[in-house]
Amino acid sequence: MIGARDDAPHPGPEEAVTFSFGDAVHGLYGTARAAGEDGSLGLLLAGSELVASASGAPAAAALRTEEEQALSAWRVRFTAAGAGFDLAFTALGAPLEFGPEDPAGAATGLRSYEQLCRVSGIAQAAGETYAVDCLGQRGRVSGSPDWGSIRLARTLSAWLAEDRGVTLAAVRTSAALAHAGEATSAWLVAPGEDGPRAALVDEARLSTTYDGAGRHRRAGLELWPEPESEFPRRVAGEVVCAASIPLGRLTLDTAFLVWRMEGAEGAGRYDIVRPAATRS
């Protein structure tokens, strides 16, 4: 179980903390990643336009994160090219952990955890200021993956309601020939009798549709919560906006999607990190 001691406010050299949000009402989507000068990232998309972006040292200078309460509340600020956001993230539940005992964690040696969050504050784009009130996510990853043996790593999240969501991690090593051979782990958050119930699912299958340039356009999930599950829980997403960002020797293909699951609809993020010379 993740505790406050595991979540020091200042990440070490082999750690990264990521905040992201999706405000479908205003068409605003953003990410802030604190990971030292080389791996830091900030971006804001309005509609399909990338209106603010910085990576590496410029992002480290333009990005500020503050922990207000361990594992519960944070403030995130990012400004570049006259646009950006100043947002409060409030956790809606306990961290959902991926580690050495699940398939994705075992494939990389990484330890990570994600939290569904309520996000509020302001964002500025194209000379306008918007009041943001939406869902998002905060995640933290630690470890030093061997990118000589990893072809790509995926992180996917669907923010459907304060008590409903999905987060998934998948890794393709050099031994896997295709998407279907990736090590995949996923958490499902669903309403329960005494509040939201989070569970690491028994089996998760992810399918992705790409365009001619190799960018992801649509995604589908099939989740079997328990070994005896007769039918999967299904989630479908369509990309609203996307961008490719260089992160040193890696490339981040990031996209925000509209996700639908069993009558619920919400925003979410789908990231693919890969060595710069490879495609999905």
Coordinates of C-alpha atoms in Angstrom, one line a residue:
M1 CA 0.0 0.0 0.0
I2 CA 1.3 3.5 -0.9
G3 CA 1.7 5.8 2.0
A4 CA 2.8 9.4 2.5
R5 CA 6.4 8.3 3.0
D6 CA 6.4 6.8 -0.5
D7 CA 5.3 10.2 -2.0
A8 CA 7.9 12.7 -1.1
P9 CA 7.0 16.1 -2.6
H10 CA 10.3 16.4 -4.6
P11 CA 10.8 13.4 -7.0
G12 CA 14.3 11.9 -7.3
P13 CA 16.4 11.6 -10.5
E14 CA 14.6 8.3 -11.5
E15 CA 11.1 9.5 -10.8
A16 CA 8.4 11.5 -12.6
V17 CA 5.2 13.0 -11.4
T18 CA 2.5 13.7 -13.9
F19 CA -0.8 15.7 -13.7
S20 CA -3.3 15.8 -16.5
F21 CA -6.9 17.0 -17.0
G22 CA -9.6 17.1 -19.6
D23 CA -12.2 19.9 -19.6
A24 CA -14.6 18.8 -22.4
V25 CA -16.9 21.8 -21.8
H26 CA -14.3 24.3 -22.9
G27 CA -12.3 21.9 -25.1
L28 CA -9.2 22.3 -22.9
Y29 CA -6.7 19.4 -22.2
G30 CA -3.4 19.6 -20.4
T31 CA -0.5 17.8 -18.9
A32 CA 2.3 18.8 -16.5
R33 CA 5.2 16.4 -15.9
A34 CA 7.9 17.1 -13.4
A35 CA 10.9 14.9 -14.0
G36 CA 14.1 17.0 -13.8
E37 CA 15.2 19.1 -16.7
D38 CA 15.5 16.3 -19.3
G39 CA 12.1 14.7 -18.7
S40 CA 9.9 17.7 -17.7
L41 CA 7.0 18.5 -19.9
G42 CA 4.1 21.0 -20.0
L43 CA 1.4 21.3 -22.6
L44 CA -2.1 22.7 -23.1
L45 CA -4.4 21.9 -26.0
A46 CA -7.5 24.0 -26.9
G47 CA -9.7 22.0 -29.3
S48 CA -7.2 20.4 -31.7
E49 CA -4.6 23.2 -31.3
L50 CA -1.5 22.9 -29.2
V51 CA -1.4 26.4 -27.6
A52 CA 1.3 26.0 -25.0
S53 CA 4.1 23.5 -25.0
A54 CA 7.6 23.1 -23.4
S55 CA 9.8 20.2 -22.7
G56 CA 13.2 19.7 -21.1
A57 CA 14.8 22.7 -19.3
P58 CA 12.2 25.2 -20.6
A59 CA 9.4 23.1 -19.1
A60 CA 11.3 22.7 -15.8
A61 CA 11.5 26.5 -15.6
A62 CA 7.8 27.1 -16.6
L63 CA 6.3 24.5 -14.4
R64 CA 5.6 24.6 -10.6
T65 CA 3.9 21.9 -8.5
E66 CA 3.1 22.2 -4.8
E67 CA 2.0 19.5 -2.4
E68 CA -0.7 20.8 -0.1
Q69 CA -1.5 17.5 1.5
A70 CA 0.3 14.2 0.9
L71 CA -1.5 11.9 -1.5
S72 CA -4.5 14.2 -1.4
A73 CA -4.1 17.7 -2.7
W74 CA -1.7 19.6 -5.0
R75 CA -1.4 22.8 -7.0
V76 CA 0.0 22.9 -10.5
R77 CA 1.0 25.9 -12.5
F78 CA 2.3 26.0 -16.1
T79 CA 2.8 29.0 -18.5
A80 CA 4.3 29.1 -21.9
A81 CA 3.8 31.4 -24.9
G82 CA 1.1 33.4 -23.1
A83 CA -1.0 30.4 -22.3
G84 CA -1.2 27.9 -19.5
F85 CA -3.1 26.9 -16.3
D86 CA -3.2 27.3 -12.6
L87 CA -5.1 24.3 -11.1
A88 CA -5.8 22.5 -7.9
F89 CA -5.9 18.7 -8.0
T90 CA -7.8 16.8 -5.3
A91 CA -7.5 13.1 -5.1
L92 CA -10.9 11.2 -5.2
G93 CA -9.4 7.9 -3.9
A94 CA -6.4 6.0 -2.8
P95 CA -3.4 5.4 -5.2
L96 CA -3.8 2.6 -7.8
E97 CA -0.5 0.9 -7.8
F98 CA 1.3 -0.9 -10.6
G99 CA 4.4 -2.8 -9.4
P100 CA 6.6 -5.9 -9.8
E101 CA 3.8 -8.3 -9.0
D102 CA 1.6 -7.3 -12.0
P103 CA 2.4 -7.9 -15.7
A104 CA 3.3 -4.3 -16.7
G105 CA 5.4 -3.6 -13.6
A106 CA 7.3 -6.9 -14.0
A107 CA 8.1 -6.1 -17.6
T108 CA 9.8 -2.8 -16.8
G109 CA 10.9 -3.0 -13.1
L110 CA 9.0 0.3 -12.7
R111 CA 6.8 1.1 -9.7
S112 CA 4.0 3.5 -10.4
Y113 CA 0.7 4.6 -9.1
E114 CA -2.2 6.8 -10.3
Q115 CA -5.0 8.7 -8.6
L116 CA -8.3 9.9 -10.1
C117 CA -8.7 13.6 -9.2
R118 CA -11.1 16.5 -9.2
V119 CA -9.5 19.5 -10.9
S120 CA -10.4 23.1 -10.6
G121 CA -8.9 26.5 -11.3
I122 CA -8.2 28.6 -14.4
A123 CA -6.7 28.1 -17.8
Q124 CA -5.6 30.7 -20.4
A125 CA -5.6 30.2 -24.1
A126 CA -5.9 32.5 -27.1
G127 CA -6.3 35.5 -24.9
E128 CA -9.2 34.1 -23.0
T129 CA -9.4 32.9 -19.4
Y130 CA -11.5 29.9 -18.5
A131 CA -12.8 28.5 -15.2
V132 CA -11.9 24.8 -15.1
D133 CA -13.9 22.3 -13.2
C134 CA -13.4 18.7 -14.4
L135 CA -11.8 15.4 -13.7
G136 CA -8.1 14.5 -14.2
Q137 CA -5.4 12.3 -12.8
R138 CA -2.2 12.4 -10.9
G139 CA 0.5 9.7 -11.4
R140 CA 4.0 8.9 -10.1
V141 CA 6.5 6.5 -11.6
S142 CA 9.9 5.5 -10.3
G143 CA 12.7 3.3 -11.6
S144 CA 15.1 3.1 -14.5
P145 CA 13.7 1.1 -17.4
D146 CA 15.9 -0.6 -19.9
W147 CA 15.0 1.1 -23.2
G148 CA 17.3 -1.3 -25.0
S149 CA 14.8 -4.1 -24.4
I150 CA 11.5 -2.0 -24.3
R151 CA 10.0 -1.0 -27.6
L152 CA 7.3 1.2 -26.1
A153 CA 5.3 1.8 -22.9
R154 CA 1.6 2.9 -22.8
T155 CA -0.3 4.7 -20.1
L156 CA -4.1 5.1 -20.5
S157 CA -6.8 6.6 -18.3
A158 CA -10.5 7.2 -18.6
W159 CA -12.1 9.7 -16.2
L160 CA -15.8 8.9 -16.3
A161 CA -17.2 10.1 -13.0
E162 CA -15.9 10.7 -9.4
D163 CA -16.6 7.1 -8.7
R164 CA -15.9 5.5 -12.1
G165 CA -12.7 5.3 -14.1
V166 CA -10.0 3.1 -15.6
T167 CA -6.3 3.3 -15.6
L168 CA -4.0 1.0 -17.6
A169 CA -0.3 0.4 -18.1
A170 CA 1.1 -1.7 -21.0
V171 CA 4.7 -2.5 -22.0
R172 CA 6.0 -4.0 -25.3
T173 CA 9.4 -5.6 -24.9
S174 CA 11.7 -6.7 -27.8
A175 CA 10.3 -10.2 -27.3
A176 CA 6.7 -9.1 -28.2
L177 CA 6.0 -9.0 -31.9
A178 CA 2.8 -6.9 -31.8
H179 CA 0.3 -5.1 -29.7
A180 CA -1.3 -8.4 -28.5
G181 CA 1.9 -9.5 -27.0
E182 CA 2.3 -6.6 -24.6
A183 CA 2.3 -7.0 -20.8
T184 CA -0.8 -5.3 -19.6
S185 CA -2.3 -4.4 -16.2
A186 CA -5.4 -2.3 -15.4
W187 CA -7.4 -1.0 -12.5
L188 CA -11.1 -0.5 -12.6
V189 CA -12.9 2.0 -10.3
A190 CA -16.6 1.4 -10.1
P191 CA -19.5 2.4 -7.7
G192 CA -19.9 0.2 -4.7
E193 CA -22.3 -0.1 -1.8
D194 CA -20.1 1.9 0.5
G195 CA -18.5 4.2 -2.1
P196 CA -16.1 3.8 -5.1
R197 CA -14.5 0.3 -5.3
A198 CA -11.1 -0.1 -7.0
A199 CA -9.8 -3.4 -8.1
L200 CA -6.8 -4.6 -10.2
V201 CA -8.6 -6.5 -13.0
D202 CA -7.8 -10.2 -13.8
E203 CA -7.3 -9.6 -17.5
A204 CA -7.2 -6.5 -19.7
R205 CA -7.1 -6.3 -23.5
L206 CA -6.3 -3.0 -25.3
S207 CA -6.8 -2.5 -29.0
T208 CA -5.6 0.7 -30.8
T209 CA -6.4 2.1 -34.3
Y210 CA -3.7 4.3 -35.9
D211 CA -3.8 6.8 -38.8
G212 CA -1.4 6.7 -41.8
A213 CA 1.3 8.5 -39.8
G214 CA 1.2 6.0 -37.0
R215 CA -0.6 8.2 -34.5
H216 CA -3.3 6.6 -32.3
R217 CA -6.9 7.6 -33.3
R218 CA -9.2 5.2 -31.4
A219 CA -8.9 2.7 -28.6
G220 CA -10.9 0.0 -27.1
L221 CA -10.7 -1.9 -23.8
E222 CA -12.0 -5.3 -22.7
L223 CA -11.7 -5.8 -18.9
W224 CA -12.4 -9.0 -17.1
P225 CA -12.6 -7.9 -13.4
E226 CA -12.3 -11.5 -12.0
P227 CA -11.2 -14.9 -13.3
E228 CA -14.8 -16.2 -13.3
S229 CA -16.2 -13.2 -15.2
E230 CA -18.4 -14.4 -18.0
F231 CA -18.3 -11.2 -20.1
P232 CA -15.9 -8.3 -20.2
R233 CA -16.5 -4.7 -19.3
R234 CA -16.0 -2.6 -22.4
V235 CA -14.6 0.9 -22.8
A236 CA -14.3 2.8 -26.2
G237 CA -12.4 6.0 -26.8
E238 CA -11.9 8.4 -29.7
V239 CA -9.1 10.9 -29.9
V240 CA -10.1 14.6 -29.6
C241 CA -6.6 16.1 -29.8
A242 CA -3.0 14.9 -29.8
A243 CA 0.6 15.9 -30.0
S244 CA 4.1 14.4 -30.3
I245 CA 6.7 15.7 -27.9
P246 CA 10.5 14.9 -27.9
L247 CA 11.8 13.9 -24.5
G248 CA 15.6 13.5 -25.0
R249 CA 16.2 10.1 -26.5
L250 CA 12.5 9.3 -26.2
T251 CA 9.3 10.5 -27.9
L252 CA 6.0 11.0 -26.2
D253 CA 2.9 10.5 -28.4
T254 CA 0.1 11.9 -26.2
A255 CA -3.6 12.1 -27.0
F256 CA -6.8 13.1 -25.1
L257 CA -9.9 11.1 -25.8
V258 CA -13.6 11.0 -25.2
W259 CA -14.3 7.7 -23.5
R260 CA -17.6 5.8 -23.2
M261 CA -18.4 3.0 -20.9
E262 CA -21.8 1.5 -20.1
G263 CA -23.7 4.7 -20.7
A264 CA -21.1 6.9 -18.9
E265 CA -18.9 9.4 -20.9
G266 CA -15.8 11.3 -19.9
A267 CA -12.4 12.5 -20.9
G268 CA -9.1 10.8 -20.5
R269 CA -5.5 10.5 -21.7
Y270 CA -3.5 7.9 -23.8
D271 CA 0.2 8.2 -23.8
I272 CA 2.8 6.1 -25.8
V273 CA 6.5 6.6 -24.8
R274 CA 9.0 5.0 -27.2
P275 CA 12.6 5.4 -28.3
A276 CA 12.7 8.3 -30.7
A277 CA 13.7 6.1 -33.7
T278 CA 10.7 3.7 -33.4
R279 CA 7.0 3.9 -34.1
S280 CA 4.0 2.1 -32.5

